[in-house]
Short mmCIF file of C-alpha atoms in Angstrom, two decimals:
data_model
loop_
_atom_site.label_atom_id
_atom_site.label_comp_id
_atom_site.label_asym_id
_atom_site.label_seq_id
_atom_site.Cartn_x
_atom_site.Cartn_y
_atom_site.Cartn_z
CA MET A 1127 2.10 -7.47 20.94
CA GLU A 1128 5.53 -6.27 21.09
CA GLU A 1129 5.94 -3.17 18.58
CA LYS A 1130 8.70 -2.98 16.50
CA THR A 1131 11.74 -0.66 16.69
CA GLY A 1132 14.49 0.48 14.37
CA LYS A 1133 16.95 1.85 14.41
CA ILE A 1134 18.14 5.57 12.52
CA GLN A 1135 21.15 5.45 10.36
CA ARG A 1136 23.62 8.54 10.13
CA ARG A 1137 23.77 9.38 6.73
CA THR A 1138 26.04 12.28 5.58
CA GLN A 1139 25.91 15.72 5.80
CA SER A 1140 24.47 17.41 2.61
CA SER A 1141 26.72 20.56 2.09
CA SER A 1142 23.79 23.02 2.46
CA ALA A 1143 22.97 21.26 6.14
CA ARG A 1144 26.67 21.93 7.08
CA SER A 1145 26.40 25.22 5.85
CA LEU A 1146 23.25 26.26 7.13
CA HIS A 1147 24.58 24.41 10.48
CA ASP A 1148 28.21 26.37 10.90
CA ASN A 1149 25.61 29.22 10.53
CA ASP A 1150 23.43 29.21 12.56
CA THR A 1151 25.56 29.13 16.57
CA SER A 1152 21.77 28.53 18.79
CA GLN A 1153 21.16 25.20 17.08
CA SER A 1154 25.44 23.88 17.04
CA ASP A 1155 25.72 25.39 20.68
CA HIS A 1156 22.94 23.29 21.92
CA ILE A 1157 21.78 20.52 19.19
CA PRO A 1158 24.17 18.16 17.70
CA LEU A 1159 23.30 18.18 13.49
CA ASP A 1160 22.65 14.02 13.53
CA LEU A 1161 20.39 14.11 17.27
CA THR A 1162 18.30 16.99 15.32
CA ILE A 1163 17.53 15.01 12.66
CA GLN A 1164 16.85 11.83 14.47
CA ILE A 1165 14.69 13.95 16.71
CA LEU A 1166 12.87 15.14 13.73
CA SER A 1167 12.42 11.68 12.33
CA ARG A 1168 10.26 10.78 15.02
CA LEU A 1169 7.93 13.24 15.11
CA PRO A 1170 4.15 12.98 13.31
CA ALA A 1171 4.36 14.41 9.63
CA LYS A 1172 2.11 17.54 10.78
CA SER A 1173 4.44 18.29 13.53
CA VAL A 1174 7.66 17.65 10.74
CA GLY A 1175 5.18 20.76 8.07
CA ARG A 1176 4.91 23.13 11.15
CA PHE A 1177 8.50 23.01 12.55
CA ARG A 1178 9.85 23.79 8.97
CA SER A 1179 9.23 27.46 9.63
CA VAL A 1180 10.78 27.05 12.94
CA SER A 1181 14.55 27.80 11.06
CA LYS A 1182 16.75 27.20 7.74
CA LEU A 1183 18.31 24.46 8.80
CA TRP A 1184 15.32 22.77 9.93
CA SER A 1185 13.52 23.74 6.52
CA THR A 1186 16.27 22.77 4.77
CA ILE A 1187 16.50 19.03 6.77
CA THR A 1188 13.07 18.33 6.19
CA THR A 1189 12.52 19.03 3.03
CA SER A 1190 15.92 17.52 1.58
CA GLN A 1191 14.93 14.12 -0.50
CA ASP A 1192 16.28 12.04 1.67
CA PHE A 1193 15.05 13.28 4.77
CA ILE A 1194 11.63 12.55 2.66
CA ASN A 1195 12.72 9.48 1.67
CA SER A 1196 13.51 7.96 4.78
CA PHE A 1197 10.24 9.52 6.88
CA PRO A 1198 8.00 6.43 5.75
CA THR A 1199 10.40 3.63 7.33
CA TRP A 1200 11.31 6.00 10.27
CA SER A 1201 7.35 6.37 10.09
CA LEU A 1202 6.63 2.66 10.26
CA ALA A 1203 9.40 2.26 13.31
CA TRP A 1204 7.63 4.51 15.40
CA ARG A 1205 3.97 5.40 14.82
CA PRO A 1206 2.38 2.32 12.16
CA SER A 1207 -1.69 2.82 12.25
CA VAL A 1208 -4.55 1.05 10.47
CA LEU A 1209 -5.77 3.20 7.59
CA LEU A 1210 -9.48 3.32 6.92
CA ALA A 1211 -11.37 4.54 4.32
CA PHE A 1212 -15.24 5.11 2.78
CA TYR A 1213 -17.05 7.54 0.80
CA ILE A 1214 -20.06 9.60 1.48
CA GLY A 1215 -21.69 10.61 -1.65
CA ASN A 1216 -18.54 12.31 -3.58
CA ILE A 1217 -16.71 12.62 0.22
CA LEU A 1218 -14.05 10.38 1.25
CA PHE A 1219 -13.04 10.03 4.54
CA VAL A 1220 -10.19 8.71 6.12
CA PHE A 1221 -9.34 8.14 9.91
CA SER A 1222 -6.50 5.92 11.42
CA SER A 1223 -5.69 4.17 14.57
CA ARG A 1224 -2.71 2.92 16.09
CA LEU A 1225 -1.88 -0.51 15.46
CA ASN A 1226 -1.28 -3.07 17.60
CA LYS A 1227 -3.07 -0.50 20.53
CA ILE A 1228 -6.63 -1.07 21.64
CA SER A 1229 -7.15 2.29 20.46
CA PRO A 1230 -10.09 5.15 19.06
CA PHE A 1231 -9.94 5.46 15.45
CA THR A 1232 -9.74 8.89 15.17
CA CYS A 1233 -10.54 11.12 11.69
CA VAL A 1234 -7.58 11.98 9.47
CA GLY A 1235 -9.52 14.32 6.92
CA SER A 1236 -12.95 14.50 4.26
CA TYR A 1237 -11.70 14.91 1.25
CA GLN A 1238 -13.84 16.65 -1.20
CA HIS A 1239 -13.07 14.07 -4.02
CA THR A 1240 -15.35 13.53 -7.27
CA LYS A 1241 -15.80 9.89 -7.51
CA PRO A 1242 -17.53 9.26 -10.46
CA ASN A 1243 -14.35 10.95 -12.15
CA TYR A 1244 -13.14 7.70 -12.01
CA GLY A 1245 -15.34 5.34 -12.87
CA CYS A 1246 -15.91 2.11 -11.01
CA TYR A 1247 -12.75 1.18 -8.87
CA ARG A 1248 -10.76 -2.00 -8.94
CA ARG A 1249 -7.80 -1.17 -6.93
CA PHE A 1250 -6.43 0.12 -4.56
CA ASP A 1251 -2.78 -0.60 -4.21
CA TYR A 1252 -0.87 0.62 -1.03
CA LEU A 1253 2.76 1.42 -0.59
CA ARG A 1254 5.01 3.01 1.63
CA GLY A 1255 2.20 5.53 2.75
CA LEU A 1256 0.86 6.21 -0.98
CA ILE A 1257 -2.44 4.56 -2.75
CA LEU A 1258 -2.67 4.39 -6.06
CA LEU A 1259 -6.56 4.15 -7.05
CA GLN A 1260 -7.87 2.72 -10.39
CA GLY A 1261 -10.16 2.67 -11.90
CA THR A 1262 -12.16 2.38 -15.61
CA LYS A 1263 -10.27 5.76 -15.96
CA GLN A 1264 -7.91 6.82 -14.27
CA LEU A 1265 -5.18 5.98 -11.95
CA VAL A 1266 -4.49 8.17 -9.21
CA ILE A 1267 -1.72 8.11 -6.95
CA TRP A 1268 -3.23 9.44 -3.59
CA ASN A 1269 -1.06 10.42 -0.06
CA PRO A 1270 -3.33 10.74 3.06
CA THR A 1271 -1.02 12.31 5.06
CA VAL A 1272 -1.07 15.33 2.76
CA ASN A 1273 -3.67 15.47 1.17
CA ARG A 1274 -2.90 15.25 -2.49
CA PHE A 1275 -4.71 13.54 -5.44
CA LEU A 1276 -1.97 13.32 -8.36
CA THR A 1277 -4.13 11.67 -11.57
CA LEU A 1278 -0.85 9.96 -13.58
CA PRO A 1279 -0.59 10.90 -17.30
CA GLU A 1280 -1.48 8.99 -20.40
CA PRO A 1281 1.43 7.01 -21.57
CA GLU A 1282 2.98 9.36 -24.80
CA GLY A 1283 1.49 8.25 -28.06
CA THR A 1284 -1.02 6.06 -26.45
CA LYS A 1285 -3.57 8.59 -25.66
CA ASP A 1286 -5.83 8.24 -28.99
CA ASN A 1287 -4.87 5.34 -30.46
CA ASN A 1288 -7.01 3.15 -27.90
CA SER A 1289 -4.68 1.31 -27.19
CA ASN A 1290 -3.84 2.14 -23.54
CA TYR A 1291 -4.87 -0.57 -20.46
CA LEU A 1292 -5.19 1.61 -17.39
CA GLY A 1293 -4.54 -1.83 -14.81
CA GLY A 1294 -1.23 -0.39 -12.60
CA ILE A 1295 0.50 -1.49 -10.20
CA LEU A 1296 2.38 0.49 -7.23
CA GLY A 1297 6.17 -0.14 -6.99
CA TYR A 1298 9.14 1.23 -4.70
CA ASP A 1299 13.34 1.38 -6.62
CA HIS A 1300 15.10 1.36 -3.17
CA ILE A 1301 17.64 2.17 -4.75
CA ASP A 1302 16.71 5.62 -6.04
CA GLY A 1303 13.76 6.23 -3.83
CA LYS A 1304 11.56 6.61 -5.82
CA TYR A 1305 7.56 5.76 -6.54
CA ILE A 1306 6.90 3.64 -9.73
CA VAL A 1307 3.87 2.70 -11.62
CA LEU A 1308 3.99 -0.03 -14.00
CA ARG A 1309 1.42 -0.42 -16.70
CA VAL A 1310 0.87 -2.87 -19.23
CA LEU A 1311 -0.88 -1.51 -22.51
CA ARG A 1312 -2.67 -3.84 -24.62
CA ASP A 1313 0.01 -4.39 -26.95
CA SER A 1314 1.65 -5.68 -24.72
CA LYS A 1315 4.01 -2.62 -23.85
CA ILE A 1316 4.84 -1.65 -20.85
CA CYS A 1317 5.29 1.92 -19.51
CA ILE A 1318 7.28 2.89 -15.88
CA LEU A 1319 6.03 5.61 -14.85
CA THR A 1320 8.55 6.87 -12.35
CA LEU A 1321 7.24 9.87 -9.63
CA GLY A 1322 9.78 12.67 -9.16
CA ALA A 1323 9.50 15.46 -6.34
CA GLN A 1324 6.66 17.68 -6.83
CA GLY A 1325 4.35 15.57 -8.96
CA LYS A 1326 7.25 15.64 -11.85
CA THR A 1327 6.63 12.07 -13.32
CA SER A 1328 8.78 10.55 -16.24
CA CYS A 1329 7.90 6.90 -18.39
CA ARG A 1330 9.36 4.69 -20.88
CA LEU A 1331 7.91 2.52 -22.34
CA ILE A 1332 9.77 -1.19 -22.47
CA THR A 1333 9.02 -3.36 -25.90
CA ASN A 1334 11.62 -5.59 -25.81
CA GLY A 1335 11.56 -9.23 -24.96
CA VAL A 1336 8.45 -8.53 -23.48
CA PRO A 1337 6.21 -11.47 -23.67
CA ARG A 1338 2.93 -10.90 -25.66
CA HIS A 1339 0.15 -11.05 -22.19
CA ARG A 1340 -2.75 -9.00 -20.56
CA SER A 1341 -2.44 -8.32 -17.08
CA ILE A 1342 -4.71 -9.48 -14.81
CA ILE A 1343 -5.90 -6.28 -12.70
CA ARG A 1344 -6.89 -7.52 -9.49
CA PHE A 1345 -2.95 -9.56 -8.91
CA GLY A 1346 0.20 -7.39 -8.45
CA GLU A 1347 2.78 -7.08 -5.92
CA CYS A 1348 6.47 -5.21 -5.67
CA ILE A 1349 9.21 -6.41 -3.24
CA ASN A 1350 12.65 -5.60 -3.84
CA GLY A 1351 12.13 -3.78 -7.14
CA VAL A 1352 10.62 -6.35 -8.68
CA MET A 1353 6.68 -6.58 -9.73
CA TYR A 1354 5.08 -9.50 -9.89
CA TYR A 1355 1.49 -9.70 -11.46
CA GLY A 1356 -1.06 -11.80 -12.62
CA ALA A 1357 -0.97 -12.24 -16.71
CA THR A 1358 -2.90 -14.65 -19.80
CA VAL A 1359 -0.05 -15.19 -21.68
CA ASP A 1360 0.47 -16.11 -25.47
CA VAL A 1361 2.40 -19.28 -25.77
CA GLY A 1362 1.73 -19.68 -29.14
CA ASP A 1363 -0.50 -22.33 -31.57
CA GLY A 1364 -3.47 -20.42 -30.30
CA LEU A 1365 -3.06 -21.55 -26.72
CA LEU A 1366 -3.33 -19.36 -23.73
CA GLU A 1367 -1.73 -19.92 -20.27
CA HIS A 1368 -2.37 -17.90 -17.04
CA ASN A 1369 1.65 -16.99 -15.41
CA ILE A 1370 2.62 -14.36 -13.19
CA MET A 1371 4.65 -12.07 -14.84
CA CYS A 1372 7.89 -10.93 -13.24
CA LEU A 1373 9.88 -7.55 -13.93
CA ASP A 1374 13.21 -5.86 -12.54
CA VAL A 1375 12.69 -2.24 -12.70
CA ARG A 1376 16.29 -1.78 -13.38
CA THR A 1377 17.53 -4.56 -15.49
CA GLU A 1378 14.16 -4.38 -17.26
CA LYS A 1379 14.21 -8.27 -17.34
CA PHE A 1380 10.95 -10.09 -17.69
CA ASN A 1381 10.58 -13.55 -16.15
CA GLN A 1382 7.15 -15.95 -15.81
CA ILE A 1383 6.67 -18.21 -13.04
CA LYS A 1384 3.68 -20.73 -13.24
CA PHE A 1385 0.79 -20.68 -10.38
CA PRO A 1386 0.64 -23.53 -8.19
CA GLU A 1387 -0.35 -26.81 -9.75
CA GLY A 1388 -3.64 -27.49 -10.30
CA ARG A 1389 -4.39 -23.74 -9.59
CA SER A 1390 -5.64 -20.79 -11.50
CA SER A 1391 -4.94 -17.39 -11.15
CA TRP A 1392 -8.55 -15.71 -10.11
CA ASN A 1393 -8.96 -16.66 -6.44
CA TYR A 1394 -5.69 -15.32 -4.93
CA HIS A 1395 -5.02 -12.40 -3.36
CA MET A 1396 -0.82 -11.65 -4.01
CA VAL A 1397 0.70 -10.55 -1.29
CA THR A 1398 4.39 -10.23 0.53
CA TYR A 1399 4.72 -12.91 3.41
CA GLU A 1400 7.56 -13.60 5.64
CA GLY A 1401 9.54 -11.08 2.87
CA ARG A 1402 8.85 -14.11 -0.53
CA LEU A 1403 5.97 -13.49 -2.98
CA ALA A 1404 2.74 -15.68 -1.73
CA LEU A 1405 -0.93 -16.25 -2.58
CA VAL A 1406 -3.35 -15.92 0.03
CA GLU A 1407 -6.66 -17.82 -1.17
CA THR A 1408 -9.70 -16.72 1.29
CA PHE A 1409 -12.39 -18.70 -0.37
CA ASN A 1410 -13.39 -21.41 1.82
CA PHE A 1411 -13.11 -19.20 5.08
CA PRO A 1412 -12.25 -19.74 7.48
CA SER A 1413 -10.09 -21.95 5.85
CA ILE A 1414 -6.91 -19.95 4.51
CA ASP A 1415 -4.84 -21.26 2.13
CA ILE A 1416 -1.05 -19.85 1.59
CA TRP A 1417 1.16 -20.54 -1.29
CA THR A 1418 4.74 -19.12 -0.95
CA LEU A 1419 6.64 -19.03 -3.48
CA THR A 1420 10.19 -20.22 -2.81
CA ASN A 1421 12.17 -20.44 -6.03
CA GLY A 1422 10.71 -18.79 -9.34
CA ASP A 1423 13.05 -19.98 -11.56
CA ARG A 1424 11.83 -23.79 -10.48
CA HIS A 1425 8.19 -22.81 -10.06
CA GLU A 1426 8.91 -23.93 -6.44
CA TRP A 1427 6.05 -23.41 -3.87
CA THR A 1428 5.60 -24.53 -0.52
CA HIS A 1429 1.76 -24.66 0.80
CA ASN A 1430 0.28 -24.02 3.92
CA ARG A 1431 -3.40 -24.19 4.74
CA PHE A 1432 -4.94 -22.87 8.32
CA VAL A 1433 -8.04 -22.69 10.11
CA LEU A 1434 -9.02 -19.71 12.09
CA PRO A 1435 -10.08 -20.97 15.25
CA LEU A 1436 -13.41 -19.74 15.84
CA SER A 1437 -16.91 -20.44 17.73
CA GLU A 1438 -19.46 -21.57 15.48
CA MET A 1439 -21.60 -18.36 16.56
CA GLU A 1440 -18.13 -16.08 15.38
CA LEU A 1441 -18.08 -17.93 12.03
CA ILE A 1442 -22.12 -16.68 11.34
CA ARG A 1443 -20.81 -13.82 12.56
CA ARG A 1444 -17.70 -14.06 9.94
CA LYS A 1445 -19.38 -14.88 6.67
CA LYS A 1446 -19.01 -11.46 5.36
CA GLN A 1447 -15.13 -11.01 5.63
CA ASN A 1448 -12.72 -9.29 3.23
CA PHE A 1449 -9.41 -10.31 3.46
CA CYS A 1450 -7.26 -6.85 3.72
CA GLY A 1451 -3.40 -8.02 3.75
CA VAL A 1452 -1.05 -8.62 5.94
CA SER A 1453 0.75 -6.30 8.38
CA ASN A 1454 4.06 -6.35 9.27
CA ALA A 1455 3.82 -8.87 12.10
CA GLY A 1456 3.29 -11.71 9.94
CA GLU A 1457 -0.48 -11.38 10.94
CA LEU A 1458 -3.19 -11.45 8.33
CA VAL A 1459 -6.02 -9.31 8.40
CA PHE A 1460 -9.38 -9.21 8.30
CA ALA A 1461 -12.59 -6.57 8.20
CA PRO A 1462 -15.57 -6.27 7.12
CA TRP A 1463 -16.79 -5.19 3.39
CA VAL A 1464 -18.77 -2.66 4.34
CA LEU A 1465 -19.29 -0.09 7.07
CA SER A 1466 -21.78 -0.15 10.00
CA GLU A 1467 -21.80 1.30 13.34
CA SER A 1468 -19.72 -0.49 15.20
CA PHE A 1469 -16.33 -2.04 13.37
CA TYR A 1470 -14.05 -5.03 14.09
CA ILE A 1471 -10.56 -5.76 12.78
CA LEU A 1472 -9.36 -9.52 13.10
CA TYR A 1473 -5.86 -10.66 12.80
CA PHE A 1474 -4.68 -13.82 12.72
CA ASP A 1475 -0.99 -15.13 13.24
CA PRO A 1476 -0.39 -18.78 11.57
CA ARG A 1477 2.67 -19.01 12.98
CA ARG A 1478 0.88 -19.25 16.03
CA ASN A 1479 -2.65 -20.16 14.99
CA SER A 1480 -3.84 -17.33 17.13
CA ILE A 1481 -6.49 -15.03 16.26
CA ARG A 1482 -7.25 -11.30 18.22
CA GLU A 1483 -10.02 -9.14 17.42
CA VAL A 1484 -10.03 -5.32 18.13
CA SER A 1485 -13.40 -3.48 17.73
CA PHE A 1486 -14.14 0.04 17.64
CA GLU A 1487 -17.50 1.52 18.06
CA GLY A 1488 -18.84 4.17 17.07
CA ILE A 1489 -16.81 5.59 13.88
CA VAL A 1490 -19.77 6.67 12.21
CA GLY A 1491 -21.32 8.50 14.86
CA ASP A 1492 -24.22 11.20 14.99
CA GLU A 1493 -22.36 14.13 14.23
CA LEU A 1494 -20.78 12.20 10.80
CA ARG A 1495 -24.64 11.74 9.90
CA SER A 1496 -26.09 14.91 11.56
CA CYS A 1497 -22.98 17.00 8.80
CA TYR A 1498 -23.72 14.71 5.94
CA GLY A 1499 -27.14 13.93 6.12
CA PHE A 1500 -27.25 10.24 6.50
CA SER A 1501 -29.83 7.36 7.62
CA LYS A 1502 -28.31 5.43 10.75
CA ASP A 1503 -28.94 1.90 8.51
CA TYR A 1504 -26.34 3.76 6.40
CA MET A 1505 -23.37 1.14 5.47
CA ASP A 1506 -20.85 1.91 2.31
CA THR A 1507 -18.30 -0.36 1.08
CA ILE A 1508 -14.49 0.19 2.86
CA LYS A 1509 -10.66 -0.68 2.39
CA VAL A 1510 -8.44 -1.42 5.52
CA TYR A 1511 -4.75 -0.39 4.82
CA PRO A 1512 -3.40 -2.84 8.42
CA ASN A 1513 0.45 -0.84 7.40
CA HIS A 1514 -0.33 2.19 7.20
CA ILE A 1515 2.77 4.97 7.49
CA GLU A 1516 2.57 8.64 7.07
CA SER A 1517 4.68 9.64 3.83
CA LEU A 1518 5.92 13.29 3.22
CA MET A 1519 5.85 13.39 -0.39
CA SER A 1520 3.79 16.05 -1.99
CA PHE A 1521 2.77 16.63 -5.60
#
């Protein structure tokens, strides 16, 4: 499979960068500023961090908000990877492997991260290099690239009145270049939390025009600045409907989309598929049902059913498959629920009706077992992120 490539856009030089460039004669004599930016953008995040000490110019470029905001896009073009995360006790382990290449998983890091503080994890939202960990007690933003965790604050005025509902959806405002987290409170208020530089957050409450509803924590997706999530909506006279709520974070306008006819909201994964909102059902694996939204105003969906081309023996081996998401190439990604000695990822391309497997051996090796004292038969639930890209966002 061919790797995707991307073009690096030319950007207007900031005044600070131009000033340093003019004063740095050795830099200007050899490497044009635009070329310097292109070179730095193609480096791994760790190298970018080290090279900030090379010169004031390089430090200014790589710490600018424009460079930080654009870095995930460049990373997607040059270094997409698969991220694997699991706990051993209170230690969070992170492994990665290059996407679409048969290469071993390498340990990115291990973090002392006390799981009981967060209760039972219910969702791991992922977007542009950041992961939203949400449990029964807290919401935490995690950047595995720079090893940073940020516990999100309670919305003002809700901490002591038992009105807060901890469900959250991670999104991104492409116009302002900022990460956002949507939180639905129990009284149908909406909190939009914006994540700024150095971990600074701001929160605004939306109360006008919000239908009375309760969010369904399992479902959520952000596409082009519009947040989608499943909800139980009060339609009056004691009646409830299961609909999809969609909120444009810039206009603060709400709409509702009905689920496909004859379908409820409980057995689906909400994903972005071919640039559109889609619902993926894997309940009858290896049969896969995909409903793609074609017209939200008219509640129109297209339905496709696919059967993974697996042999009978493979079907026995695949019974405990977990749907992990959709790759940037449009493949449906599956992996086992639990970690074991050998590990594999399954990629299914609906357009070609083809399937491929990438196997990895020895992720949990003798060194890891002896260091942290767990047996060879030890297994823990895992989370697989099929479209991991690096982010320089720091908290």
